[in-house]
Amino acid sequence: MSANLMNGARILLECLTREKVDVIFGYPGGVTLPLYDALYDHPLKHVLVRHEQNACFAAEGYARSTGKVGVCLATSGPGATNLVTALVDAMMDSIPVVAITGQVTTKLIGSDAFQEADTFGITRSCTKHNFLVKKLAELPQTIHEAFHIASTGRPGPVLVDIPKDVFQATTHYTPVSHIHLPGYKVYTEGHAGQIRRAAQLIWESSRPIVYAGGGIIAAGASEDLRELVERVDAPAVCTLMGLGGMPSGHPNFISMPGMHGSYASNMAMTETDLIIALGVRFDDRVTGRLAAFAPHAKVIHVDIDPAEIGKNRTADVPIVGDCQKVLEKLNQELRDSADQKERNEAARAGWRARVRDWMHEHPLEPEFSSDEIKPQHLMSEIDRISGGEAIVCADVGQHQMWAAQFIRFNHPRLWLNSGGLGAMGFGFPAAIGAQMANPDKLVFAIVGDGGFQMSIPELATVANQNLPVKIIVMNNGYLGMIRQWQELFYNNRLSAAELISFPDPEKLAGAYGFKGRTVEKPQHLRAALEAAVAEPGPYLLNVRVSPFENVYPMVPAGGAINEMVLAPPQPVEA
Amino acid sequence: MLQLISLLVENKPGALLRVTGVLSARGYNIESLTVASTLDPELSRMSIVVDVDPSQRAQVIKQMNKLINVLQVSDLTEGPAVRRELALIRVRATPQNRAAILKEAEIFGARAVDSSVEGFAIEATGDSEKLDEFIEVMKSYGESEVTRSGLVAVSLEAKKLKLAPPVKKDLDLETKTDGVLK
């Protein structure tokens, strides 16, 4: 027999190896048995999760924390449908993921076979692109195309559906060196004329603001962003997806804009005369009522996805390109035209002073109490331990907003959260993926008592892999964000918001063979967190926080972002 | 407003699903859609009429351009293009009005493609407004049934097809396989 006669399963593993995949997150099933058989003695690391959704969330955690493509694997039918939520999540947040699903044997497709689902049809709208591989000959090409599409342009999830007989068939494997996707056009460079116009607008502006998002992180443009901000000396905001794109401690950084953004950010975004929008999509959670958003501003909009430009807000200077490449050129333009800086510098100095005043007027400051742990207190303690260096994976809800407000990030790819989709159950499995990719880093999974119980089976995975993830449950006994909205907008009728029966964390973690405990007193919080971090393995810390705390500032849905509610209207009775 | 877009699409499985899926997911109503192969059997031409707010026209084109199997998108709503639609009309005729129906068809440049004691099948092409009128006229003669093709169009301007070049993947081709061979 020829030396390179291989079956489809092994060819797939060959292709993954050539794409430099070092770990895949998955769950086996009937039709993927040939692939699992090939994995049995293959050096590629496989992490067995406890639910397919978490395989994809973990792949996202891997991708978000490294910038590399995350890979997950599920079987046909229920395995594939379980991926859907996480694929949509990766789609919304532009995260490069390749999902491989098994499919029933080619001949059975369309016959309602056991564990058959129309994965190709179901995942069409939740992927950047998807494939059904019907012939083994197409497999290597398809896999490399999938990685190329996932990781270039605006990144996103790509799914490859592979029938069982394709895994089993054998052929002579020839590595692929080129791929050709004639309709896949990515414009990265940015239009030189528009970049020049952008520089011009910047020097003409009196009240500029830099509005940076996930595109900065995807493009690896943090250094260029920082140079731009310093060169113009403009205030800068990072969106929920962009946190870490600027060091949180930078003097020009005024935190996050939008629904739970800082007062200074929202005031500055309203009063500005020039928005320098970089890798953002003018999301409704940022703009509030669109018609009232930044009414006096011209807009420079840089994005690699042409469809984002002008989608929600018309751009005066549209620039289609990769944020890193465009910013490098824009910074060069600004250097070359530095003599123009003085023209409006006096006005810009006044603007900076005004933004500083807003920051001092209503700073984002944690709350403390001597009787109970305030959620903001918890976040500021985690911030103290992290020192801007730890990976923080948040779930979705109040704790996510407080973490975004109070935990600082010195670098990109430290803050991992489900931004666009807001998928509860994201945080803990994402932390598993992040810890696999960064074995020497401190990784926190900050979760609510709601979201944690959606991903609780993964306690087995951290135990099994001995991953030292620090699971911090911000436990207020409620679906906190639901309770907050019910309090504010539904006459405090707390319908289905209370979470009764949270498991004893010591027993729960103990059942999996690691440590856990509850902390309730503010004076014990610091020591409890330090003990959790000192533990060499995983740790489950259940932090009982005051149940009725609300996230402020808050822009009510449909409101303009300068119409923030800054504090509770009155104390609410328990 | 009605927007006419013309797509050149790779003949890949699911290509139609992707196009219609994006249109429906973004809330654009499809008024008509036709697909057929082109001179290159690997490519198909889709002519789609969508009902969109004028402010969304550019967005529709951009969303179509994002699809990986779509090679070219043209907005043919205005500008130099020929736009035509085909209608097949079955009209019930009486011995008294048969001649009048044929005369009417002739005036519209339509022709009978089938004739029976019950009536005619008539083929008409033209722009949509002209077909609307013709169909109204035929309905006045008696019970009618109509099948319309939806608008197809050809641009009168040569538009250069811009394709992405092949990409050399930065793959470590020297990677040693693990040596377990079948």
Short mmCIF file of C-alpha atoms in Angstrom, two decimals, chain A residues 353-535:
data_model
loop_
_atom_site.label_atom_id
_atom_site.label_comp_id
_atom_site.label_asym_id
_atom_site.label_seq_id
_atom_site.Cartn_x
_atom_site.Cartn_y
_atom_site.Cartn_z
CA ALA A 353 -10.87 69.84 30.70
CA ARG A 354 -14.62 69.46 30.25
CA VAL A 355 -14.35 65.68 29.95
CA ARG A 356 -12.19 65.62 33.10
CA ASP A 357 -14.86 67.61 34.91
CA TRP A 358 -17.47 65.06 33.90
CA MET A 359 -15.23 62.31 35.24
CA HIS A 360 -14.91 64.07 38.57
CA GLU A 361 -18.57 64.93 38.72
CA HIS A 362 -19.73 61.32 38.53
CA PRO A 363 -16.81 58.94 38.70
CA LEU A 364 -17.29 55.18 38.52
CA GLU A 365 -16.62 54.34 42.14
CA PRO A 366 -17.18 51.06 43.93
CA GLU A 367 -19.64 50.89 46.81
CA PHE A 368 -18.60 49.51 50.15
CA SER A 369 -20.52 48.40 53.21
CA SER A 370 -19.40 46.94 56.50
CA ASP A 371 -22.38 44.55 56.77
CA GLU A 372 -22.60 43.01 53.35
CA ILE A 373 -20.41 42.52 50.32
CA LYS A 374 -21.33 45.00 47.64
CA PRO A 375 -20.90 43.60 44.13
CA GLN A 376 -18.74 46.58 43.21
CA HIS A 377 -16.55 45.82 46.24
CA LEU A 378 -16.10 42.26 44.94
CA MET A 379 -15.06 43.53 41.50
CA SER A 380 -12.62 46.03 42.95
CA GLU A 381 -11.01 43.26 45.04
CA ILE A 382 -10.65 41.06 41.95
CA ASP A 383 -9.19 44.09 40.19
CA ARG A 384 -6.67 44.54 42.99
CA ILE A 385 -5.52 40.92 42.70
CA SER A 386 -5.45 41.02 38.92
CA GLY A 387 -3.56 44.29 38.70
CA GLY A 388 -4.77 44.55 35.09
CA GLU A 389 -3.01 41.31 34.13
CA ALA A 390 -5.45 38.43 34.75
CA ILE A 391 -7.81 36.94 32.19
CA VAL A 392 -11.36 37.68 33.27
CA CYS A 393 -14.19 35.72 31.69
CA ALA A 394 -17.58 37.10 32.56
CA ASP A 395 -20.97 35.57 32.16
CA VAL A 396 -23.97 37.74 31.32
CA GLY A 397 -25.88 40.08 33.58
CA GLN A 398 -25.24 42.54 36.39
CA HIS A 399 -21.89 41.02 37.38
CA GLN A 400 -20.72 41.42 33.78
CA MET A 401 -21.46 45.14 33.86
CA TRP A 402 -19.82 45.66 37.24
CA ALA A 403 -16.79 43.68 36.13
CA ALA A 404 -16.57 45.84 32.98
CA GLN A 405 -16.84 48.98 35.11
CA PHE A 406 -14.40 48.12 37.89
CA ILE A 407 -11.83 45.62 36.63
CA ARG A 408 -8.93 47.15 34.73
CA PHE A 409 -7.12 45.58 31.81
CA ASN A 410 -3.61 46.53 30.80
CA HIS A 411 -3.71 44.48 27.61
CA PRO A 412 -6.10 43.22 24.98
CA ARG A 413 -7.45 39.65 25.12
CA LEU A 414 -7.81 39.64 28.90
CA TRP A 415 -11.50 40.56 29.05
CA LEU A 416 -13.68 37.82 27.59
CA ASN A 417 -17.42 38.20 27.52
CA SER A 418 -20.49 37.52 25.45
CA GLY A 419 -21.07 41.04 24.18
CA GLY A 420 -23.45 40.96 21.26
CA LEU A 421 -25.52 37.90 22.02
CA GLY A 422 -25.48 38.15 25.80
CA ALA A 423 -25.49 34.36 26.15
CA MET A 424 -25.78 33.24 29.76
CA GLY A 425 -23.62 30.20 30.38
CA PHE A 426 -20.70 31.66 28.42
CA GLY A 427 -18.32 32.65 31.20
CA PHE A 428 -17.27 29.40 32.80
CA PRO A 429 -16.66 27.32 29.63
CA ALA A 430 -14.92 30.32 28.03
CA ALA A 431 -12.58 30.34 31.03
CA ILE A 432 -11.81 26.66 30.38
CA GLY A 433 -10.77 27.49 26.83
CA ALA A 434 -8.75 30.51 27.97
CA GLN A 435 -6.96 28.51 30.66
CA MET A 436 -6.13 25.73 28.18
CA ALA A 437 -4.57 28.33 25.90
CA ASN A 438 -2.83 30.17 28.75
CA PRO A 439 -1.81 27.56 31.29
CA ASP A 440 0.40 29.95 33.25
CA LYS A 441 -2.04 32.82 33.50
CA LEU A 442 -4.46 33.61 36.27
CA VAL A 443 -7.95 33.04 34.83
CA PHE A 444 -11.10 34.16 36.61
CA ALA A 445 -14.56 32.98 35.61
CA ILE A 446 -16.79 35.63 37.13
CA VAL A 447 -20.31 34.34 36.92
CA GLY A 448 -23.70 35.04 38.40
CA ASP A 449 -25.61 32.40 40.32
CA GLY A 450 -27.88 32.17 37.25
CA GLY A 451 -25.34 31.72 34.47
CA PHE A 452 -23.15 29.46 36.58
CA GLN A 453 -25.99 27.00 36.96
CA MET A 454 -26.31 26.90 33.19
CA SER A 455 -22.72 25.71 32.86
CA ILE A 456 -22.37 23.76 36.10
CA PRO A 457 -21.60 20.40 34.38
CA GLU A 458 -18.23 21.82 33.32
CA LEU A 459 -17.04 21.52 36.91
CA ALA A 460 -16.19 18.00 35.79
CA THR A 461 -14.05 19.35 32.97
CA VAL A 462 -11.93 21.64 35.16
CA ALA A 463 -11.53 18.83 37.67
CA ASN A 464 -10.70 16.33 34.98
CA GLN A 465 -8.11 18.59 33.29
CA ASN A 466 -7.01 20.07 36.63
CA LEU A 467 -7.40 23.55 35.23
CA PRO A 468 -6.74 26.20 37.89
CA VAL A 469 -9.72 28.35 36.88
CA LYS A 470 -10.94 30.55 39.71
CA ILE A 471 -14.72 30.42 39.58
CA ILE A 472 -16.11 33.43 41.39
CA VAL A 473 -19.87 33.29 41.74
CA MET A 474 -21.36 36.69 42.41
CA ASN A 475 -24.35 35.31 44.20
CA ASN A 476 -27.19 37.72 44.87
CA GLY A 477 -29.86 35.04 44.90
CA TYR A 478 -31.56 36.59 41.89
CA LEU A 479 -31.32 36.87 38.16
CA GLY A 480 -30.02 40.30 39.03
CA MET A 481 -30.49 42.14 35.76
CA ILE A 482 -34.01 40.75 35.43
CA ARG A 483 -34.74 41.83 39.00
CA GLN A 484 -33.29 45.28 38.31
CA TRP A 485 -35.56 45.82 35.30
CA GLN A 486 -38.57 44.45 37.15
CA GLU A 487 -37.83 46.87 39.98
CA LEU A 488 -37.40 49.85 37.70
CA PHE A 489 -39.94 49.19 34.97
CA TYR A 490 -42.41 46.57 36.25
CA ASN A 491 -43.40 47.95 39.67
CA ASN A 492 -40.95 45.65 41.42
CA ARG A 493 -43.07 42.60 40.58
CA LEU A 494 -40.24 40.08 40.78
CA SER A 495 -41.58 37.44 38.46
CA ALA A 496 -39.41 34.30 38.21
CA ALA A 497 -36.35 36.32 39.18
CA GLU A 498 -35.44 34.70 42.48
CA LEU A 499 -33.01 31.80 42.42
CA ILE A 500 -33.79 29.62 45.39
CA SER A 501 -31.58 26.61 46.20
CA PHE A 502 -28.00 27.31 45.29
CA PRO A 503 -25.80 24.29 46.01
CA ASP A 504 -23.35 24.37 48.90
CA PRO A 505 -20.12 25.29 47.08
CA GLU A 506 -17.89 23.38 49.46
CA LYS A 507 -19.84 20.19 48.89
CA LEU A 508 -20.30 20.90 45.20
CA ALA A 509 -16.61 21.48 44.48
CA GLY A 510 -15.76 18.73 46.94
CA ALA A 511 -17.86 16.29 44.97
CA TYR A 512 -15.54 16.95 42.03
CA GLY A 513 -12.46 16.77 44.20
CA PHE A 514 -11.51 20.41 44.59
CA LYS A 515 -12.08 23.21 47.03
CA GLY A 516 -14.92 25.62 47.35
CA ARG A 517 -16.46 27.86 49.97
CA THR A 518 -18.86 30.69 50.58
CA VAL A 519 -17.85 34.12 51.76
CA GLU A 520 -20.47 36.51 53.12
CA LYS A 521 -18.67 39.13 55.19
CA PRO A 522 -16.92 42.07 53.56
CA GLN A 523 -14.02 41.76 56.01
CA HIS A 524 -13.38 38.16 54.86
CA LEU A 525 -13.57 38.84 51.14
CA ARG A 526 -9.95 39.71 50.45
CA ALA A 527 -8.56 36.69 52.29
CA ALA A 528 -11.07 34.39 50.59
CA LEU A 529 -10.08 35.64 47.15
CA GLU A 530 -6.40 35.35 47.97
CA ALA A 531 -6.88 31.78 49.19
CA ALA A 532 -8.73 30.92 45.97
CA VAL A 533 -5.92 32.34 43.86
CA ALA A 534 -3.25 30.62 45.97
CA GLU A 535 -4.86 27.23 45.37
#
